[in-house]
XYZ file of N, CA and C in Angstrom:
741
model
N -20.798 -34.240 -4.727
C -22.192 -34.548 -4.434
C -22.995 -34.677 -5.724
N -23.984 -35.573 -5.684
C -24.798 -35.770 -6.879
C -25.893 -34.714 -6.994
N -26.336 -34.188 -5.859
C -27.490 -33.286 -5.889
C -27.139 -31.935 -5.265
N -27.616 -30.871 -5.889
C -27.317 -29.525 -5.380
C -28.155 -29.187 -4.152
N -29.170 -29.981 -3.848
C -30.010 -29.706 -2.682
C -29.579 -30.532 -1.465
N -28.363 -31.062 -1.502
C -27.827 -31.826 -0.364
C -27.771 -30.920 0.867
N -28.246 -31.401 1.991
C -28.262 -30.626 3.235
C -27.052 -31.005 4.073
N -26.262 -29.996 4.434
C -25.061 -30.257 5.230
C -25.432 -30.809 6.595
N -24.587 -31.765 7.058
C -24.781 -32.367 8.377
C -23.542 -32.084 9.231
N -23.688 -32.254 10.535
C -22.548 -32.097 11.440
C -21.394 -32.981 10.980
N -20.202 -32.376 10.924
C -19.028 -33.131 10.509
C -18.693 -32.995 9.040
N -19.651 -32.531 8.222
C -19.361 -32.300 6.802
C -18.409 -31.116 6.654
N -17.579 -31.180 5.650
C -16.691 -30.064 5.332
C -17.024 -29.543 3.947
N -17.178 -28.238 3.859
C -17.505 -27.597 2.582
C -16.313 -26.766 2.137
N -15.807 -27.034 0.948
C -14.673 -26.283 0.424
C -15.117 -25.468 -0.788
N -14.797 -24.175 -0.751
C -15.061 -23.297 -1.887
C -13.730 -22.957 -2.548
N -13.640 -23.118 -3.845
C -12.402 -22.816 -4.557
C -12.676 -21.731 -5.594
N -11.958 -20.608 -5.459
C -12.099 -19.517 -6.423
C -10.933 -19.605 -7.407
N -11.223 -19.795 -8.655
C -10.167 -19.918 -9.652
C -10.383 -18.910 -10.773
N -9.290 -18.284 -11.182
C -9.352 -17.372 -12.321
C -9.339 -18.197 -13.614
N -10.132 -17.795 -14.571
C -10.152 -18.490 -15.857
C -9.263 -17.815 -16.879
N -8.966 -16.530 -16.664
C -8.073 -15.799 -17.569
C -7.120 -14.951 -16.730
N -6.013 -14.536 -17.340
C -5.063 -13.644 -16.678
C -5.231 -12.231 -17.203
N -4.592 -11.275 -16.506
C -4.589 -9.887 -16.979
C -3.779 -9.830 -18.273
N -4.487 -9.805 -19.388
C -3.842 -9.988 -20.695
C -2.894 -8.858 -21.059
N -3.152 -7.656 -20.571
C -2.336 -6.510 -21.000
C -1.095 -6.302 -20.140
N -0.898 -7.144 -19.127
C 0.274 -7.003 -18.257
C 1.272 -8.095 -18.608
N 2.426 -7.706 -19.106
C 3.448 -8.666 -19.525
C 4.196 -9.213 -18.310
N 4.223 -10.535 -18.132
C 4.992 -11.105 -17.023
C 6.487 -10.835 -17.202
N 7.151 -10.441 -16.105
C 8.585 -10.204 -16.125
C 9.225 -10.871 -14.918
N 10.383 -11.462 -15.144
C 11.107 -12.169 -14.086
C 11.788 -11.155 -13.175
N 11.020 -10.612 -12.244
C 11.507 -9.631 -11.273
C 11.224 -10.197 -9.882
N 12.225 -10.275 -9.011
C 11.998 -10.837 -7.676
C 10.987 -10.003 -6.892
N 10.157 -10.690 -6.092
C 9.236 -9.996 -5.199
C 9.452 -10.516 -3.774
N 9.326 -9.608 -2.821
C 9.527 -9.921 -1.405
C 8.162 -10.207 -0.789
N 7.817 -11.488 -0.686
C 6.499 -11.878 -0.187
C 6.507 -11.887 1.339
N 5.600 -11.119 1.925
C 5.449 -11.068 3.376
C 4.427 -12.088 3.846
N 3.363 -12.281 3.055
C 2.310 -13.235 3.422
C 1.554 -13.644 2.168
N 1.156 -14.931 2.112
C 0.316 -15.408 1.007
C -0.535 -16.573 1.467
N -1.794 -16.576 1.031
C -2.661 -17.741 1.175
C -3.521 -17.833 -0.080
N -4.601 -18.586 -0.033
C -5.427 -18.775 -1.229
C -6.169 -17.513 -1.655
N -6.223 -16.507 -0.772
C -7.078 -15.352 -1.020
C -6.344 -14.040 -1.213
N -5.188 -13.882 -0.583
C -4.460 -12.610 -0.659
C -2.961 -12.847 -0.825
N -2.316 -11.841 -1.358
C -0.858 -11.798 -1.460
C -0.422 -10.439 -0.936
N 0.514 -10.423 0.006
C 1.042 -9.176 0.548
C 2.541 -9.147 0.311
N 3.015 -8.100 -0.351
C 4.444 -8.000 -0.665
C 5.016 -6.702 -0.114
N 6.323 -6.698 0.034
C 7.074 -5.508 0.405
C 7.583 -4.882 -0.888
N 6.885 -3.865 -1.365
C 7.258 -3.228 -2.638
C 8.529 -2.403 -2.464
N 9.516 -2.591 -3.324
C 10.727 -1.773 -3.226
C 10.475 -0.360 -3.745
N 11.309 0.592 -3.359
C 11.178 1.937 -3.939
C 11.527 1.915 -5.418
N 11.085 2.943 -6.129
C 11.345 3.137 -7.556
C 10.579 2.156 -8.445
N 9.617 1.446 -7.888
C 8.826 0.503 -8.682
C 7.366 0.951 -8.713
N 6.824 1.273 -9.902
C 5.396 1.602 -9.998
C 4.536 0.372 -9.691
N 3.297 0.611 -9.296
C 2.369 -0.492 -9.051
C 1.870 -1.082 -10.361
N 1.368 -0.217 -11.259
C 0.753 -0.657 -12.511
C 1.546 -0.164 -13.718
N 1.479 -0.890 -14.825
C 2.020 -0.351 -16.082
C 1.209 0.858 -16.536
N 1.885 1.799 -17.183
C 1.222 2.949 -17.787
C 1.699 3.076 -19.230
N 1.140 4.029 -19.932
C 1.526 4.223 -21.335
C 3.021 4.474 -21.458
N 3.578 5.247 -20.529
C 5.004 5.586 -20.600
C 5.885 4.655 -19.783
N 5.279 3.715 -19.088
C 6.058 2.820 -18.226
C 5.365 1.457 -18.201
N 5.540 0.680 -19.273
C 4.803 -0.571 -19.423
C 5.465 -1.746 -18.718
N 6.742 -1.602 -18.342
C 7.467 -2.729 -17.757
C 8.079 -2.332 -16.419
N 8.649 -3.364 -15.746
C 9.348 -3.174 -14.466
C 8.439 -2.619 -13.369
N 7.172 -3.044 -13.387
C 6.228 -2.653 -12.344
C 5.949 -3.850 -11.440
N 5.300 -3.578 -10.316
C 4.923 -4.664 -9.421
C 3.981 -5.634 -10.131
N 3.088 -5.112 -10.939
C 2.149 -5.966 -11.673
C 2.889 -6.933 -12.588
N 3.899 -6.470 -13.303
C 4.686 -7.350 -14.170
C 5.329 -8.478 -13.370
N 5.867 -8.112 -12.190
C 6.549 -9.099 -11.346
C 5.572 -10.139 -10.807
N 4.407 -9.692 -10.350
C 3.415 -10.608 -9.780
C 2.857 -11.537 -10.861
N 2.623 -11.016 -12.054
C 2.114 -11.855 -13.133
C 3.103 -12.966 -13.482
N 4.392 -12.663 -13.454
C 5.395 -13.697 -13.720
C 5.410 -14.745 -12.608
N 5.278 -14.288 -11.364
C 5.283 -15.185 -10.205
C 4.211 -16.260 -10.351
N 3.026 -15.863 -10.826
C 1.955 -16.842 -10.996
C 2.065 -17.602 -12.313
N 2.572 -16.968 -13.351
C 2.734 -17.649 -14.634
C 3.665 -18.856 -14.498
N 4.763 -18.691 -13.761
C 5.711 -19.803 -13.630
C 5.148 -20.959 -12.806
N 4.051 -20.687 -12.073
C 3.367 -21.756 -11.348
C 2.213 -22.346 -12.156
N 1.990 -21.792 -13.356
C 0.893 -22.256 -14.192
C -0.472 -21.835 -13.688
N -0.524 -20.679 -12.998
C -1.762 -20.198 -12.401
C -2.253 -18.959 -13.150
N -3.513 -18.988 -13.586
C -4.113 -17.797 -14.178
C -4.312 -16.756 -13.071
N -4.027 -15.492 -13.368
C -4.088 -14.474 -12.314
C -4.514 -13.135 -12.888
N -5.431 -12.481 -12.172
C -5.826 -11.111 -12.486
C -5.241 -10.217 -11.397
N -4.494 -9.198 -11.795
C -3.808 -8.338 -10.837
C -4.798 -7.366 -10.207
N -4.969 -7.473 -8.878
C -5.887 -6.599 -8.141
C -5.150 -6.028 -6.930
N -4.626 -4.839 -7.059
C -3.908 -4.196 -5.963
C -4.892 -3.340 -5.167
N -4.926 -3.522 -3.841
C -5.932 -2.869 -3.017
C -5.454 -1.558 -2.393
N -4.189 -1.445 -2.057
C -3.669 -0.183 -1.486
C -2.481 0.261 -2.327
N -2.671 1.251 -3.133
C -1.655 1.665 -4.092
C -0.666 2.620 -3.446
N 0.607 2.337 -3.630
C 1.675 3.194 -3.132
C 2.279 3.979 -4.286
N 2.766 5.180 -3.993
C 3.491 5.947 -5.008
C 4.714 5.151 -5.462
N 5.168 5.436 -6.665
C 6.320 4.733 -7.226
C 7.507 4.715 -6.268
N 7.823 5.859 -5.660
C 9.013 5.948 -4.822
C 8.754 5.649 -3.346
N 7.541 5.237 -3.006
C 7.236 4.811 -1.647
C 7.390 3.301 -1.559
N 8.059 2.845 -0.521
C 8.278 1.410 -0.349
C 7.296 0.839 0.664
N 7.224 -0.508 0.726
C 6.497 -1.138 1.808
C 5.334 -2.027 1.420
N 4.488 -2.296 2.408
C 3.441 -3.310 2.317
C 2.334 -2.948 1.338
N 2.054 -3.895 0.463
C 1.011 -3.734 -0.543
C 0.172 -5.010 -0.576
N -1.160 -4.868 -0.518
C -2.067 -6.027 -0.522
C -2.638 -6.241 -1.915
N -2.664 -7.506 -2.346
C -3.322 -7.869 -3.595
C -4.361 -8.957 -3.338
N -5.530 -8.811 -3.931
C -6.581 -9.822 -3.838
C -6.385 -10.844 -4.947
N -6.529 -12.125 -4.607
C -6.268 -13.179 -5.579
C -7.520 -13.643 -6.319
N -8.680 -13.140 -5.929
C -9.899 -13.449 -6.673
C -10.931 -12.353 -6.407
N -12.040 -12.396 -7.137
C -13.040 -11.321 -7.080
C -13.643 -11.162 -5.692
N -13.908 -12.268 -5.016
C -14.573 -12.167 -3.722
C -13.667 -11.493 -2.687
N -12.406 -11.914 -2.609
C -11.498 -11.278 -1.648
C -11.287 -9.814 -2.020
N -11.288 -9.524 -3.318
C -11.166 -8.134 -3.755
C -12.346 -7.294 -3.293
N -13.559 -7.855 -3.399
C -14.753 -7.127 -2.965
C -14.733 -6.902 -1.455
N -14.335 -7.925 -0.702
C -14.294 -7.810 0.754
C -13.250 -6.795 1.203
N -12.077 -6.820 0.593
C -11.034 -5.854 0.946
C -11.426 -4.445 0.520
N -12.123 -4.343 -0.610
C -12.613 -3.035 -1.042
C -13.592 -2.445 -0.035
N -14.494 -3.281 0.477
C -15.431 -2.824 1.510
C -14.674 -2.407 2.773
N -13.668 -3.211 3.146
C -12.877 -2.885 4.340
C -12.166 -1.550 4.177
N -11.689 -1.280 2.976
C -11.013 -0.012 2.711
C -11.993 1.151 2.832
N -13.166 1.005 2.224
C -14.170 2.078 2.269
C -14.680 2.312 3.691
N -14.749 1.245 4.478
C -15.235 1.365 5.853
C -14.114 1.673 6.843
N -12.942 1.963 6.333
C -11.776 2.320 7.143
C -11.393 1.229 8.138
N -11.505 -0.016 7.671
C -11.104 -1.153 8.498
C -9.727 -1.682 8.126
N -9.063 -1.022 7.188
C -7.667 -1.339 6.881
C -6.820 -0.205 7.443
N -6.059 -0.508 8.464
C -5.280 0.508 9.179
C -3.827 0.459 8.702
N -3.335 1.610 8.287
C -2.007 1.693 7.678
C -1.079 2.567 8.512
N 0.104 2.059 8.769
C 1.112 2.831 9.481
C 2.338 2.996 8.583
N 2.834 4.216 8.529
C 3.992 4.541 7.708
C 5.123 5.073 8.585
N 6.329 4.980 8.064
C 7.483 5.640 8.670
C 8.034 6.631 7.658
N 8.483 7.778 8.146
C 9.011 8.808 7.253
C 10.121 9.587 7.951
N 10.993 10.169 7.153
C 12.006 11.088 7.656
C 11.658 12.467 7.112
N 11.467 13.421 8.031
C 11.000 14.745 7.626
C 12.001 15.826 8.022
N 11.855 16.966 7.399
C 12.728 18.106 7.644
C 12.270 18.847 8.912
N 13.223 19.150 9.805
C 12.940 20.007 10.952
C 12.787 19.268 12.262
N 13.755 19.484 13.173
C 13.689 18.869 14.502
C 12.635 19.517 15.393
N 12.167 20.703 15.024
C 11.235 21.428 15.883
C 9.780 20.979 15.727
N 9.559 19.889 15.049
C 8.207 19.352 14.899
C 7.682 18.925 16.278
N 6.405 19.191 16.601
C 5.844 18.739 17.880
C 5.945 17.225 18.040
N 5.925 16.764 19.278
C 6.086 15.332 19.545
C 5.042 14.479 18.837
N 3.831 14.985 18.748
C 2.774 14.258 18.049
C 1.695 15.237 17.619
N 0.846 14.797 16.721
C -0.206 15.688 16.253
C -1.187 14.995 15.334
N -2.292 15.684 15.093
C -3.305 15.220 14.152
C -3.501 16.310 13.106
N -3.272 15.971 11.854
C -3.417 16.928 10.758
C -4.754 16.668 10.078
N -5.657 17.616 10.206
C -6.996 17.493 9.628
C -7.170 18.617 8.611
N -6.758 18.353 7.375
C -6.803 19.358 6.319
C -7.276 18.716 5.020
N -8.269 19.297 4.355
C -8.762 18.726 3.099
C -7.726 18.853 1.981
N -7.713 17.862 1.118
C -6.725 17.809 0.033
C -7.433 17.756 -1.313
N -6.933 18.559 -2.260
C -7.473 18.552 -3.607
C -6.367 18.740 -4.632
N -6.743 18.730 -5.896
C -5.763 18.898 -6.969
C -5.236 20.332 -7.003
N -3.985 20.473 -7.372
C -3.400 21.794 -7.543
C -3.722 22.295 -8.940
N -4.139 23.540 -9.019
C -4.494 24.120 -10.317
C -3.319 24.016 -11.288
N -3.608 23.559 -12.498
C -2.600 23.497 -13.539
C -1.720 22.268 -13.493
N -1.965 21.335 -12.556
C -1.137 20.133 -12.447
C -2.021 18.892 -12.445
N -1.594 17.873 -13.178
C -2.320 16.613 -13.204
C -1.953 15.770 -11.982
N -0.709 15.892 -11.530
C -0.180 15.034 -10.470
C -0.259 15.665 -9.089
N 0.137 16.913 -8.981
C 0.345 17.530 -7.671
C -0.968 17.799 -6.944
N -0.909 17.632 -5.617
C -2.045 17.916 -4.746
C -1.672 19.018 -3.757
N -2.693 19.599 -3.120
C -2.449 20.664 -2.154
C -3.595 20.702 -1.136
N -3.352 21.356 -0.006
C -4.423 21.599 0.961
C -5.296 22.722 0.409
N -6.597 22.468 0.338
C -7.539 23.475 -0.143
C -8.898 23.243 0.492
N -9.624 24.327 0.744
C -10.886 24.254 1.490
C -11.920 23.366 0.810
N -11.905 23.331 -0.521
C -12.903 22.533 -1.235
C -12.389 21.135 -1.562
N -11.300 20.738 -0.916
C -10.732 19.420 -1.160
C -11.471 18.315 -0.417
N -10.947 17.093 -0.525
C -11.536 15.938 0.130
C -11.035 15.826 1.569
N -11.917 15.393 2.444
C -11.604 15.199 3.859
C -10.365 14.308 4.002
N -9.384 14.733 4.810
C -8.151 13.961 4.974
C -7.595 14.157 6.384
N -7.266 13.047 7.054
C -6.726 13.102 8.415
C -5.494 12.214 8.522
N -4.415 12.782 9.045
C -3.166 12.057 9.281
C -2.728 12.268 10.724
N -2.393 11.186 11.419
C -1.847 11.262 12.775
C -0.349 10.971 12.699
N 0.455 11.676 13.489
C 1.891 11.401 13.489
C 2.440 11.434 14.910
N 3.579 10.734 15.083
C 4.295 10.734 16.363
C 5.783 10.680 16.077
N 6.557 11.531 16.734
C 8.006 11.586 16.512
C 8.694 10.463 17.280
N 9.555 9.727 16.584
C 10.313 8.641 17.197
C 11.758 9.037 17.495
N 12.310 9.962 16.703
C 13.724 10.317 16.848
C 13.971 11.680 16.205
N 14.911 12.446 16.781
C 15.319 13.735 16.217
C 16.838 13.769 16.156
N 17.369 14.287 15.048
C 18.820 14.355 14.940
C 19.223 15.166 13.709
N 20.222 16.020 13.885
C 20.832 16.758 12.766
C 19.809 17.478 11.884
N 18.828 18.095 12.528
C 17.863 18.883 11.775
C 16.744 18.090 11.138
N 16.678 16.772 11.407
C 15.647 15.924 10.824
C 14.864 15.222 11.924
N 13.727 14.648 11.567
C 12.930 13.873 12.511
C 12.429 12.600 11.833
N 12.472 11.518 12.603
C 11.952 10.233 12.146
C 10.577 10.065 12.777
N 9.544 9.921 11.948
C 8.169 9.914 12.470
C 7.401 8.679 12.023
N 6.433 8.296 12.858
C 5.474 7.255 12.510
C 4.156 7.944 12.207
N 3.463 7.497 11.165
C 2.213 8.129 10.741
C 1.119 7.094 10.576
N -0.102 7.465 10.957
C -1.274 6.623 10.762
C -2.290 7.402 9.935
N -2.860 6.735 8.948
C -3.841 7.374 8.079
C -5.255 6.991 8.478
N -6.114 7.991 8.572
C -7.561 7.723 8.716
C -8.227 7.693 7.348
N -7.638 8.423 6.407
C -8.168 8.484 5.041
C -7.025 8.147 4.084
N -7.337 7.956 2.814
C -6.313 7.554 1.864
C -6.307 8.417 0.616
N -6.065 9.703 0.784
C -6.032 10.610 -0.363
C -4.680 10.516 -1.082
N -4.712 10.833 -2.360
C -3.472 10.839 -3.138
C -2.442 11.779 -2.515
N -1.224 11.257 -2.285
C -0.113 12.035 -1.728
C -0.420 12.606 -0.343
N -1.329 11.963 0.392
C -1.812 12.552 1.645
C -0.699 12.892 2.627
N 0.176 11.941 2.919
C 1.247 12.197 3.887
C 2.177 13.288 3.383
N 2.532 13.226 2.131
C 3.467 14.194 1.553
C 2.894 15.610 1.604
N 1.611 15.740 1.279
C 0.959 17.056 1.286
C 0.773 17.562 2.714
N 0.306 16.709 3.614
C 0.065 17.128 4.989
C 1.350 17.536 5.701
N 2.414 16.766 5.513
C 3.657 17.119 6.212
C 4.252 18.419 5.662
N 4.100 18.652 4.374
C 4.535 19.934 3.817
C 3.701 21.071 4.391
N 2.396 20.824 4.562
C 1.489 21.874 5.028
C 1.825 22.340 6.444
N 2.387 21.457 7.272
C 2.739 21.874 8.636
C 4.208 22.291 8.740
N 4.877 22.413 7.590
C 6.250 22.913 7.573
C 7.321 21.864 7.803
N 6.963 20.579 7.649
C 7.928 19.496 7.852
C 7.817 18.477 6.714
N 8.210 18.889 5.511
C 8.072 17.993 4.357
C 9.020 16.804 4.430
N 8.687 15.765 3.697
C 9.548 14.592 3.622
C 10.827 14.939 2.866
N 11.949 14.481 3.384
C 13.185 14.677 2.636
C 13.154 13.779 1.399
N 13.819 14.217 0.339
C 13.876 13.444 -0.887
C 12.640 13.552 -1.758
N 11.684 14.386 -1.365
C 10.443 14.527 -2.138
C 10.632 15.605 -3.197
N 10.933 15.162 -4.416
C 11.256 16.127 -5.473
C 10.045 16.907 -5.954
N 8.829 16.462 -5.598
C 7.630 17.169 -6.013
C 7.221 18.228 -4.997
N 7.299 17.903 -3.718
C 6.811 18.805 -2.680
C 7.922 19.462 -1.852
N 9.134 18.961 -1.955
C 10.233 19.559 -1.183
C 11.556 19.419 -1.931
N 11.650 19.977 -3.151
C 12.882 19.815 -3.944
C 14.106 20.463 -3.299
N 13.876 21.331 -2.313
C 14.999 21.978 -1.628
C 15.616 21.076 -0.560
N 15.006 19.911 -0.304
C 15.498 19.005 0.741
C 15.793 17.623 0.165
N 16.579 17.574 -0.901
C 16.873 16.307 -1.580
C 18.074 15.601 -0.935
N 17.887 15.142 0.287
C 18.947 14.421 0.987
C 18.936 12.934 0.636
N 17.877 12.493 -0.038
C 17.790 11.137 -0.587
C 17.292 11.251 -2.019
N 17.428 10.156 -2.775
C 16.980 10.213 -4.174
C 15.541 9.744 -4.346
N 14.776 9.745 -3.261
C 13.333 9.489 -3.292
C 12.757 10.000 -1.984
N 11.415 10.140 -1.925
C 10.816 10.561 -0.664
C 11.012 9.467 0.383
N 11.407 9.879 1.573
C 11.704 8.928 2.651
C 10.399 8.486 3.301
N 9.687 7.583 2.630
C 8.374 7.138 3.097
C 8.239 5.636 2.886
N 7.808 4.937 3.949
C 7.743 3.469 3.916
C 6.457 2.994 4.587
N 5.705 2.152 3.890
C 4.498 1.531 4.445
C 4.941 0.357 5.318
N 4.949 0.576 6.636
C 5.603 -0.363 7.546
C 4.676 -1.380 8.189
N 3.373 -1.068 8.303
C 2.475 -1.949 9.044
C 1.058 -1.863 8.495
N 0.401 -3.017 8.405
C -0.994 -3.081 7.981
C -1.767 -3.938 8.978
N -2.937 -3.451 9.375
C -3.853 -4.214 10.220
C -5.194 -4.245 9.504
N -5.704 -5.443 9.224
C -6.935 -5.542 8.446
C -7.604 -6.891 8.703
N -8.929 -6.976 8.481
C -9.616 -8.258 8.621
C -9.369 -9.135 7.396
N -9.059 -10.392 7.632
C -8.876 -11.299 6.496
C -10.189 -11.369 5.712
N -10.135 -11.273 4.382
C -11.363 -11.168 3.588
C -12.262 -12.400 3.655
N -11.728 -13.565 4.033
C -12.546 -14.774 4.101
C -12.923 -15.155 5.527
N -11.965 -15.074 6.442
C -12.212 -15.542 7.812
C -12.630 -14.433 8.764
N -12.320 -13.172 8.407
C -12.592 -12.063 9.307
C -11.550 -11.907 10.398
N -10.592 -12.835 10.461
C -9.536 -12.760 11.469
C -8.701 -11.498 11.277
N -8.349 -10.824 12.374
C -7.523 -9.623 12.265
C -6.090 -9.997 11.907
N -5.599 -9.435 10.818
C -4.241 -9.687 10.352
C -3.378 -8.483 10.699
N -2.186 -8.728 11.233
C -1.221 -7.667 11.488
C 0.086 -8.048 10.807
N 0.479 -7.276 9.799
C 1.683 -7.564 9.030
C 2.618 -6.366 9.082
N 3.916 -6.640 9.190
C 4.923 -5.589 9.265
C 6.103 -5.937 8.366
N 6.832 -4.928 7.953
C 8.077 -5.163 7.226
C 9.088 -4.084 7.609
N 10.375 -4.414 7.611
C 11.405 -3.489 8.096
C 11.654 -2.333 7.138
N 12.320 -1.308 7.661
C 12.709 -0.173 6.821
C 13.664 -0.628 5.726
N 13.558 -0.039 4.540
C 14.521 -0.353 3.476
C 15.891 0.233 3.802
N 16.898 -0.256 3.105
C 18.278 0.098 3.417
C 18.548 1.595 3.307
N 17.967 2.272 2.307
C 18.289 3.689 2.131
C 17.803 4.528 3.316
N 16.640 4.197 3.868
C 16.148 4.934 5.024
C 16.935 4.577 6.283
N 17.340 3.316 6.396
C 18.152 2.923 7.553
C 19.504 3.655 7.552
N 20.099 3.754 6.385
C 21.381 4.461 6.273
C 21.217 5.940 6.640
N 20.118 6.543 6.218
C 19.890 7.938 6.537
C 19.720 8.128 8.043
N 19.038 7.216 8.704
C 18.876 7.295 10.155
C 20.210 7.147 10.878
N 21.070 6.275 10.362
C 22.393 6.093 10.985
C 23.274 7.314 10.816
């Protein structure tokens, strides 16, 4: 159009294109395969494998999801800023959402704060005697003397986890969990607090190392699309190590 004051008429189509002008300069692209569950112009959703950190850190600058995603866009000649909206622990697998531009990032951030992003996890926990279902409403805060570890404490942040047992066998239980809040290590801390910690959790249940990582998988996400508002429901299957443990 020649003029910015052009008035739209019936039948006109308006296209908005959000383009990054620079990439995340401090994240080195690495040729690491990524399992894409969904992608459009606004979001990227991947199935993060276990043992992969989300972001580079001082002690772990490579082999992260960010490195892999930056390479994915670099080989397409696309400038990209890495914006991960739901961060998973290094050893937790499953669905992770990334915003592809500032506007979708802002919209998804609002959805997260307003609890409009619903997350379902699957886990294998210690103890067949766990009740069939329950709601864990216990505040979570930092553990004294630890930078990483969290614990249930009265002055902690509000945290609610819902769970339902799907299967019991050989002293273990396979459970589905829904989060109302998103505190650091929330599922791991809450399940330990009720006496049914995740197996393989070397931080909260080192006495139950039946796997070489915590048996926790982000299996389902329900959220409004940041541009259209359409409800998105995305799922991904259990990883092989958890499937083998169930068998």
